[in-house]
Coordinates of C-alpha atoms in Angstrom, one line a residue:
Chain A
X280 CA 0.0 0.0 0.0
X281 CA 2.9 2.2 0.7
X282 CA 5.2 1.5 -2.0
X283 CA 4.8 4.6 -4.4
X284 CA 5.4 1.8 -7.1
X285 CA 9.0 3.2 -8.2
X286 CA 10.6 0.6 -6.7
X287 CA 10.4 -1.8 -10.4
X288 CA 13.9 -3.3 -11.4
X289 CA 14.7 -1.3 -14.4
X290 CA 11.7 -0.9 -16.5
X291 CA 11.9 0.2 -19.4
X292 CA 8.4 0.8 -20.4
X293 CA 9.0 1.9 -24.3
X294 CA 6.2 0.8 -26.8
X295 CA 7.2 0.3 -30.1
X296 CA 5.5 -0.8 -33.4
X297 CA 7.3 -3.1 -35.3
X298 CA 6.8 -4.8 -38.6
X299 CA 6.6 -8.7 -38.5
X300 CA 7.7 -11.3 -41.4
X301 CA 6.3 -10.2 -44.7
X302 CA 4.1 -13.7 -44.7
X303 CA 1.1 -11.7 -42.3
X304 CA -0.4 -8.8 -43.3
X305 CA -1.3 -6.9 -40.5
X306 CA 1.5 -5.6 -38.2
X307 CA 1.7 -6.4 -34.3
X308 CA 2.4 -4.7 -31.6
X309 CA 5.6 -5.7 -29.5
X310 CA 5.9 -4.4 -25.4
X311 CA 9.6 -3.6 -25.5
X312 CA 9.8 -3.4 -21.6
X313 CA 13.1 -4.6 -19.9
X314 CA 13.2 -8.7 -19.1
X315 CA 14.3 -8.2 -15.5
X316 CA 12.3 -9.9 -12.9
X317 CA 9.5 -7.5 -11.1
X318 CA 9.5 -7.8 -7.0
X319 CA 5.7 -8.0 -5.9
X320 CA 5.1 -5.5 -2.8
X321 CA 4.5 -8.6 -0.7
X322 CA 8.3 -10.3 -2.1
X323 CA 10.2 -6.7 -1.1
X324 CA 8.4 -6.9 2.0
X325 CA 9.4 -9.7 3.1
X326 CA 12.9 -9.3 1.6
X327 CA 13.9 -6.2 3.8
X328 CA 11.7 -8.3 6.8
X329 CA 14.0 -11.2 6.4
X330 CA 17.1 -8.7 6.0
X331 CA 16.6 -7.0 9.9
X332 CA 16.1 -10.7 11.4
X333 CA 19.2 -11.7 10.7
X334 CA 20.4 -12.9 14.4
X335 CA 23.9 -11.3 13.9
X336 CA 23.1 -8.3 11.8
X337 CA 25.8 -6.3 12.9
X338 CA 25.9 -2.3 13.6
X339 CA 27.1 -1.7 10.6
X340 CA 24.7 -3.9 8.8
X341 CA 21.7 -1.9 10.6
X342 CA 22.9 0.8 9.3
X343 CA 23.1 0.0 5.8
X344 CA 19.8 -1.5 5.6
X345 CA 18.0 1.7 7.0
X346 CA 20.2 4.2 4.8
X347 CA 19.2 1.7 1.8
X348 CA 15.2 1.4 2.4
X349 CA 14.6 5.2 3.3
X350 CA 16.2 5.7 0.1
X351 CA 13.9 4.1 -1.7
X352 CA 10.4 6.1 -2.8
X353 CA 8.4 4.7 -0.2
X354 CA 7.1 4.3 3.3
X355 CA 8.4 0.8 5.0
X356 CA 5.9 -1.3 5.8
X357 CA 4.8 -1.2 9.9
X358 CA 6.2 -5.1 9.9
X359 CA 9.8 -3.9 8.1
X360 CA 9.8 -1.4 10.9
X361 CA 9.2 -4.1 13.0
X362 CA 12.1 -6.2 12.4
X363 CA 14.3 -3.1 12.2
X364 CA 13.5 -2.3 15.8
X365 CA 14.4 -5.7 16.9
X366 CA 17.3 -5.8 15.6
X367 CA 18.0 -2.0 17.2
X368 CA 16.7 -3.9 19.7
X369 CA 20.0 -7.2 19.6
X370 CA 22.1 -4.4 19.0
X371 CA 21.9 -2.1 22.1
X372 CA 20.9 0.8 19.7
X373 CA 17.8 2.9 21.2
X374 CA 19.1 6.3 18.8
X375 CA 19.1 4.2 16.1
X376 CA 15.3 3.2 17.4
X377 CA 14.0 6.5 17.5
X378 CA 15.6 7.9 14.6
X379 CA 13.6 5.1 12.7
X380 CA 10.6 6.7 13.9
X381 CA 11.6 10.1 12.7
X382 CA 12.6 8.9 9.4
X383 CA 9.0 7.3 8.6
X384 CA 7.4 10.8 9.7
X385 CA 10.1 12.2 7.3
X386 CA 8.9 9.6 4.4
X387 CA 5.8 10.1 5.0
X388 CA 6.2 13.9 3.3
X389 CA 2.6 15.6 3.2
X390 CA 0.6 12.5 3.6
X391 CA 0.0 13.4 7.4
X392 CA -1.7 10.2 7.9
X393 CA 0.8 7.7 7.4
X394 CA 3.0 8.4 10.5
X395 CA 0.0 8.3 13.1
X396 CA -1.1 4.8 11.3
X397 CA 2.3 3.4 12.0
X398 CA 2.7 4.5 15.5
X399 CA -0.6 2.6 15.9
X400 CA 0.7 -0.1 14.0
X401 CA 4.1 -0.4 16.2
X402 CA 2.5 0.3 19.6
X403 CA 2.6 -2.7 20.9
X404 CA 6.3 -3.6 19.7
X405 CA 7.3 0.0 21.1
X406 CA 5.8 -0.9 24.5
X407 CA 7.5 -4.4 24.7
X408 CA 10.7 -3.2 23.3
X409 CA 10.6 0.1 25.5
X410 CA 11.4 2.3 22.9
X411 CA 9.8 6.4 23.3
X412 CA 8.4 8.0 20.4
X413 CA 10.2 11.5 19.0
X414 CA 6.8 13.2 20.3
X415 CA 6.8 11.3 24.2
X416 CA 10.9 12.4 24.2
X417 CA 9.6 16.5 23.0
X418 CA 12.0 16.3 20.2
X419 CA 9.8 16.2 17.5
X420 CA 9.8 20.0 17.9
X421 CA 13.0 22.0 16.8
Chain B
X932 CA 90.0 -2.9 -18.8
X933 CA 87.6 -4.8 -17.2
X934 CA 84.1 -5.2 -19.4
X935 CA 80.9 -7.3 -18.1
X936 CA 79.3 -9.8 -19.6
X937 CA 75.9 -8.6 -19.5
X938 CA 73.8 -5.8 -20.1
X939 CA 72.6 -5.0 -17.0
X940 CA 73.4 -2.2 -14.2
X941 CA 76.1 -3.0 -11.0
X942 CA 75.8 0.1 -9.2
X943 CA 78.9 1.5 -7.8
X944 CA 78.3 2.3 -3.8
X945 CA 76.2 4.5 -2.9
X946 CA 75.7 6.1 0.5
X947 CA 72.5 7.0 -0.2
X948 CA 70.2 4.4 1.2
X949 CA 72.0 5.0 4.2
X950 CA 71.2 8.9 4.2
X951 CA 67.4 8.0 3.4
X952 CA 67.1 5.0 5.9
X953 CA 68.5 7.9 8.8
X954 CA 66.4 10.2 7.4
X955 CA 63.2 8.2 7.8
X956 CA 65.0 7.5 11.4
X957 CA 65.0 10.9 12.2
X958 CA 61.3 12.3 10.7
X959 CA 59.5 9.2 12.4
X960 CA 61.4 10.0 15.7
X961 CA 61.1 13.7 15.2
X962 CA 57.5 13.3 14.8
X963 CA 56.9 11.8 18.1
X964 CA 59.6 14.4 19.7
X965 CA 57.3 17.3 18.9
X966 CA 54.3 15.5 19.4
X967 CA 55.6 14.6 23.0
X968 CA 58.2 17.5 23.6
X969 CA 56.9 20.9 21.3
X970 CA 60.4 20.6 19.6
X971 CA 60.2 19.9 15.6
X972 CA 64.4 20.4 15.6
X973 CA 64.8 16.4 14.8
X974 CA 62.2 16.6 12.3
X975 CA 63.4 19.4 10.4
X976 CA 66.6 17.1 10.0
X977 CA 64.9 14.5 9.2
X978 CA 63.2 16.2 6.2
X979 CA 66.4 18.2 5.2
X980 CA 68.2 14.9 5.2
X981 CA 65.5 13.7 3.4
X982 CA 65.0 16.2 0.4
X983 CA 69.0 15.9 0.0
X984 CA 69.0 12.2 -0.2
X985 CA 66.6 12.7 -3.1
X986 CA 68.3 14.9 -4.7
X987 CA 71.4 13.4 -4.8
X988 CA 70.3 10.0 -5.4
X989 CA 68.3 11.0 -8.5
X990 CA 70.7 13.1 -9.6
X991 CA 73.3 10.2 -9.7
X992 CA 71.1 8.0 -11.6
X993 CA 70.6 10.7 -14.0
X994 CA 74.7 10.8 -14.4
X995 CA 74.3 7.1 -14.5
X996 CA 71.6 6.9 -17.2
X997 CA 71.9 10.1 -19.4
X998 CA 75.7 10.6 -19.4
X999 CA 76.9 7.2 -18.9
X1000 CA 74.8 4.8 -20.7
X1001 CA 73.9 2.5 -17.9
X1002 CA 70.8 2.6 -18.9
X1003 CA 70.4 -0.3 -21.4
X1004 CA 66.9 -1.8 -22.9
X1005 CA 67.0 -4.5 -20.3
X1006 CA 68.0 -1.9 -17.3
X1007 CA 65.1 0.3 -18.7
X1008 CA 62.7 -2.7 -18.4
X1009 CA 63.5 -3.0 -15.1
X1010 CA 63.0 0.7 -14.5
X1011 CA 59.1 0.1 -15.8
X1012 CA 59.1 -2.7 -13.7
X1013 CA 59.4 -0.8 -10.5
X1014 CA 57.4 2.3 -11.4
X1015 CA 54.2 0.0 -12.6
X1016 CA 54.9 -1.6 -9.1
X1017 CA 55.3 1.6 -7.3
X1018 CA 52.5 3.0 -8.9
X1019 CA 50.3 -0.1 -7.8
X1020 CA 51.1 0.3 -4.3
X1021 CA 50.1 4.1 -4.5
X1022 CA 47.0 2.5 -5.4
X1023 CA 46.5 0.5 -3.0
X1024 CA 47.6 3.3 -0.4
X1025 CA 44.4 5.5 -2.0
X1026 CA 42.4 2.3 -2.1
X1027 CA 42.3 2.3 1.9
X1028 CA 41.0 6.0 1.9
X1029 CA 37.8 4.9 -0.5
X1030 CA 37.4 1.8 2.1
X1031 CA 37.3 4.4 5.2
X1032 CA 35.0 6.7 3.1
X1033 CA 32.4 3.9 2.1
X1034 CA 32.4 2.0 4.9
X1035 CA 31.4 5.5 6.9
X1036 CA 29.0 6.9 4.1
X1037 CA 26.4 3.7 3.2
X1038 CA 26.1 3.1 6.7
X1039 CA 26.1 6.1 8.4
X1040 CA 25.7 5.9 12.5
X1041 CA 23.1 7.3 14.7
X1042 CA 26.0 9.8 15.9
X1043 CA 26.0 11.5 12.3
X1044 CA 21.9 11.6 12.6
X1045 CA 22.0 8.2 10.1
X1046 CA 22.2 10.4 7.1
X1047 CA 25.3 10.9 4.8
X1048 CA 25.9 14.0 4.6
X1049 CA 25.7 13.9 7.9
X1050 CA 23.5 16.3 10.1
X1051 CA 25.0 19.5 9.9
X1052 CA 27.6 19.3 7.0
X1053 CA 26.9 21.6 4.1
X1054 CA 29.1 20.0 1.4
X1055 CA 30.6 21.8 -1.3
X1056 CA 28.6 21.8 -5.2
X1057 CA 30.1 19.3 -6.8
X1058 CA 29.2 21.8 -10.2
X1059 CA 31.6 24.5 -9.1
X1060 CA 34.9 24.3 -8.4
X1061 CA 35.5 20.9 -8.2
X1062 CA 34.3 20.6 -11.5
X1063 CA 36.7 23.0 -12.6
X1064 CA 39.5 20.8 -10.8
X1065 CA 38.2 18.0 -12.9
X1066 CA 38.3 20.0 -16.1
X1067 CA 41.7 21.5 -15.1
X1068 CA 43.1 17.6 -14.4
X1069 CA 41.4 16.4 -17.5
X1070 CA 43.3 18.7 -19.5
X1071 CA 46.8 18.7 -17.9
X1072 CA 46.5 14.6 -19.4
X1073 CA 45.9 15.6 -22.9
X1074 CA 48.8 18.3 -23.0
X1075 CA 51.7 15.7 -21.4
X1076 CA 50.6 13.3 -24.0
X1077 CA 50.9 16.3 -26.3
X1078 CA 54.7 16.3 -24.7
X1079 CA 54.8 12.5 -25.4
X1080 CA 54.1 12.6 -28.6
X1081 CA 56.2 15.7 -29.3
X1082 CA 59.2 14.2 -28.0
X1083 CA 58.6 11.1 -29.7
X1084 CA 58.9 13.2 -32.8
X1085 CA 61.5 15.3 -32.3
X1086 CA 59.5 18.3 -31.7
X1087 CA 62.0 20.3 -29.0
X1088 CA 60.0 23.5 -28.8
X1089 CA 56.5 21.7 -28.7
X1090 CA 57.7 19.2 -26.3
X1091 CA 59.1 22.3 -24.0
X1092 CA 55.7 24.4 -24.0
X1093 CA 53.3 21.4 -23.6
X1094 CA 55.2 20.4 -20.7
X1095 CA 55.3 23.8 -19.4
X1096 CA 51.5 23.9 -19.7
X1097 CA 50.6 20.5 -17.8
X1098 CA 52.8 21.9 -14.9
X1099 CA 51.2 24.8 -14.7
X1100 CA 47.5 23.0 -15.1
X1101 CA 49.3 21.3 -12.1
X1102 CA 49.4 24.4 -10.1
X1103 CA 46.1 25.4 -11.3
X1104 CA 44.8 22.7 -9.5
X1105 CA 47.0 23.3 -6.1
X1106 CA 46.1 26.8 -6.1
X1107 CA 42.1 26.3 -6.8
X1108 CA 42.0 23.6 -3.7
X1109 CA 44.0 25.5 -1.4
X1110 CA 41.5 28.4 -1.9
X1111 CA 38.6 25.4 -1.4
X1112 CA 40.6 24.2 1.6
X1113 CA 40.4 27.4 3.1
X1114 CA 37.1 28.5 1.8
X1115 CA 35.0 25.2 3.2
X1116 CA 32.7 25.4 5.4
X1117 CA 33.7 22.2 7.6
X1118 CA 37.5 21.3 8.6
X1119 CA 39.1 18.0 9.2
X1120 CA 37.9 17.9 12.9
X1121 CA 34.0 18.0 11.8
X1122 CA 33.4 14.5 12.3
X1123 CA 34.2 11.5 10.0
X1124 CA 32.8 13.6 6.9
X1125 CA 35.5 15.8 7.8
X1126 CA 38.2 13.0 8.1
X1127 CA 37.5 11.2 5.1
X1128 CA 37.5 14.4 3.0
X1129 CA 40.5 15.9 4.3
X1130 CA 42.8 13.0 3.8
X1131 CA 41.3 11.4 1.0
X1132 CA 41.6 14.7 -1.0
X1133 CA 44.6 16.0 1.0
X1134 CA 46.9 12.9 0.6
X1135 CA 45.4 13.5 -3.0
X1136 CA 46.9 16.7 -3.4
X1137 CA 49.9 15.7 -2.1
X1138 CA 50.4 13.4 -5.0
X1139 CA 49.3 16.5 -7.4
X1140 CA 52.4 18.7 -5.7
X1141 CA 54.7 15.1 -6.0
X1142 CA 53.7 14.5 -9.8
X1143 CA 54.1 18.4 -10.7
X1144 CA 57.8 18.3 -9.1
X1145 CA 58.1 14.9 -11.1
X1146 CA 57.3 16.7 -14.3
X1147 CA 59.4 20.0 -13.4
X1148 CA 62.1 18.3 -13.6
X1149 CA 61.1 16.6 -17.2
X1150 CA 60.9 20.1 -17.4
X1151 CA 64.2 21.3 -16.9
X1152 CA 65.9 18.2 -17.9
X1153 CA 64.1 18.2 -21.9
X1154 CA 65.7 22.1 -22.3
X1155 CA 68.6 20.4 -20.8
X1156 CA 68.8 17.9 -23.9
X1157 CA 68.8 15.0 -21.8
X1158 CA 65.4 13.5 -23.7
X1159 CA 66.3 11.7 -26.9
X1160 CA 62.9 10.7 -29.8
X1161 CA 63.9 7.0 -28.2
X1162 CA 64.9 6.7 -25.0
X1163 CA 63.2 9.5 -22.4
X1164 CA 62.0 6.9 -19.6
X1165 CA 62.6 10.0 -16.9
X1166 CA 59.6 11.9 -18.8
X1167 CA 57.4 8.3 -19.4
X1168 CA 57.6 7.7 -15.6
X1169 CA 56.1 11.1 -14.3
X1170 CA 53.6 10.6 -17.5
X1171 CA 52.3 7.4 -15.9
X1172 CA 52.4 9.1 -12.2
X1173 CA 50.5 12.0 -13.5
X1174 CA 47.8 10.1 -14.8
X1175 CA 47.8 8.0 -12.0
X1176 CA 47.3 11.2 -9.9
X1177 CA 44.1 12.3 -12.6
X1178 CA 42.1 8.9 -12.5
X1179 CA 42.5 9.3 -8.6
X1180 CA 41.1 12.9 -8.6
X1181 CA 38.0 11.3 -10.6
X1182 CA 37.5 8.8 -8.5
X1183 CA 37.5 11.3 -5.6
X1184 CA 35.2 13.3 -7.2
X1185 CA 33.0 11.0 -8.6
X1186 CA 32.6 9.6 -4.6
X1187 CA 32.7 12.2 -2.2
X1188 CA 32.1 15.4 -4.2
X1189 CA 29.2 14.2 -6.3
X1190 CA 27.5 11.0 -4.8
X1191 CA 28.4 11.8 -0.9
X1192 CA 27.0 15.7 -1.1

């Protein structure tokens, strides 16, 4: 629901008319998009799900992931947020925690809505992991 | 009188090692003297030690190859040998620097607000002048292969001003990033952004001040008459180091002036 759709490997997305063998008469139309596989929503979900469970993701790995999947043109998933705060979580990494939370309100641009939805979403895995929100700390104000 | 049987180089001694081991003695040792004690009287030893060992150790392999023969084709194949092999461990040496800068730019830490740039930095536009620096480097390649191929064919005068021109390209580029040095708005201290740029580009420009030195002396050596159409090795070798020096500079700015602002 979240992915803005610009995450497709490489299409190319060019139609072109071409001219068959001289035996038909009519010509057809040929799709000339790019033959690299397309990832479903549900496949990169689970991808970058699959990528913060890793039991020794390392600090450096955390970091890589997050840089990587906010720079994509889209809002993670509440249940890729999930496993990202988990592995925060293994790591010992509560900044890391929070600034997660701050980076989906960031994401989120002018859609308003989508941050609120999250929270709601995370709630429970922010309560068992103990991790404050940006607005519970007061720093979501400069 | 005595002839050898081969074609290769015995060196006669030469107490120049020695002066260079000492002098790498005494600017290690002086380094931690005025690190420790304020006093930089060791280390200026050290370097004037240093800069005369080089001098005088080039110097006599210019006697050795220019005036007195020793350098034959199988001599000069060794000569490639060791600047390809220098060359590649300069590479290696800048190879570290990318690693540091990577490794701290896709994974940036909470510390740095996990952004790259980090929180904070304002990073100079990759559009002004370190495009210029690029365009400046760029160029300085085309005119020493203008000097390649004008001493190749004989072409004193030519070889002489295109040679001129690289070197000062060369400064071109010294002066402009001094200037940037001095004009940017973050210093080495400003976190690891700061660290990564500042040796990465300074070690850089190091080697830009090295390889312009390098061809000076081309430089001085060509109006000198010591290049022949055949044999100009001297000239080939700061070539190669200058390029060397350009692809590094585009490396550099493709990473952290363009894709790490």
């Amino acid at each position: 629901m979240f992915s803005a759709a610009v995450l497709r490997a490489s299409a190319a997305g060019i139609r072109c008319l071409t001219r068959t063998r001289p035996v038909y008469t009519a010509p057809l139309v040929v799709r000339c998009f790019s033959h690299a596989e397309v990832e479903t929503d549900e496949e990169f979900d689970s991808r970058w799900v699959t990528y913060f469970s890793k039991p020794d993701l390392d600090t450096w790995e955390l970091c890589k992931g997050m840089n990587t999947l906010i720079g994509y043109d889209l809002v993670p998933e509440p249940k890729i947020l999930d496993s990202a705060l988990r592995a925060c979580r293994r790591l010992n990494d509560l900044a890391s925690a929070i600034r997660i939370l701050e980076a989906v309100k960031d994401k989120s641009g002018p859609h308003k809505e989508i941050y609120p939805y999250v929270i709601q979403e995370l709630t429970p895995t922010l309560q068992e992991l103990g991790i404050s929100t940006p607005e519970e700390l007061g720093i979501d104000k400069v | 009188m005595a002839h050898q049987a081969h074609a290769y180089h015995m060196v006669d001694p030469s107490p120049w090692p020695l002066t260079g081991a000492i002098a790498a003695l005494l600017l290690t040792s002086g380094l931690a003297i005025w690190f420790h004690f304020h006093s930089t009287t060791l280390m200026t030893l050290g370097l004037i030690l240093t800069l005369l060992t080089m001098y005088q150790w080039w110097r006599d392999i210019i006697r050795e190859g220019t005036f007195q023969g020793h350098h034959t084709p199988p001599v000069q194949k060794g000569l490639r040998y060791g600047m390809i092999l220098f060359i590649t461990s300069e590479v290696f040496f800048f190879l570290g620097f990318f690693w540091a800068f990577y490794h701290s730019s896709l994974a940036p830490t909470p510390e740095l607000g996990g952004c790259w740039p980090p929180t904070g930095i304002t990073t100079l536009d990759p559009f002004e002048v370190p495009l210029l620096n690029t365009a400046v480097l760029l160029a300085s390649g085309v005119t020493v292969t203008w000097a390649h191929h004008s001493l190749m064919e004989g072409e004193r005068k030519q070889a002489i001003q295109s040679l001129a021109l690289t070197i000062l390209l060369g400064l071109y580029f010294t002066a402009l990033q001094a200037m940037e040095y001095y004009e940017a708005p973050f210093t080495i201290a400003d976190g690891v952004y700061g660290s990564t740029f500042f040796v990465a580009t300074g070690f850089h420009g190091l080697h830009v001040i090295i390889g312009s030195t390098f061809l000076a002396v081309c430089l001085l050596r060509q109006i000198q008459y010591h290049f022949t159409s055949e044999h100009h090795f001297g000239f080939e070798a700061a070539a190669w180091y200058w390029h060397f020096v350009d692809v590094v500079w585009l490396f550099l700015y493709v990473s952290i002036y363009w894709w790490g602002s």
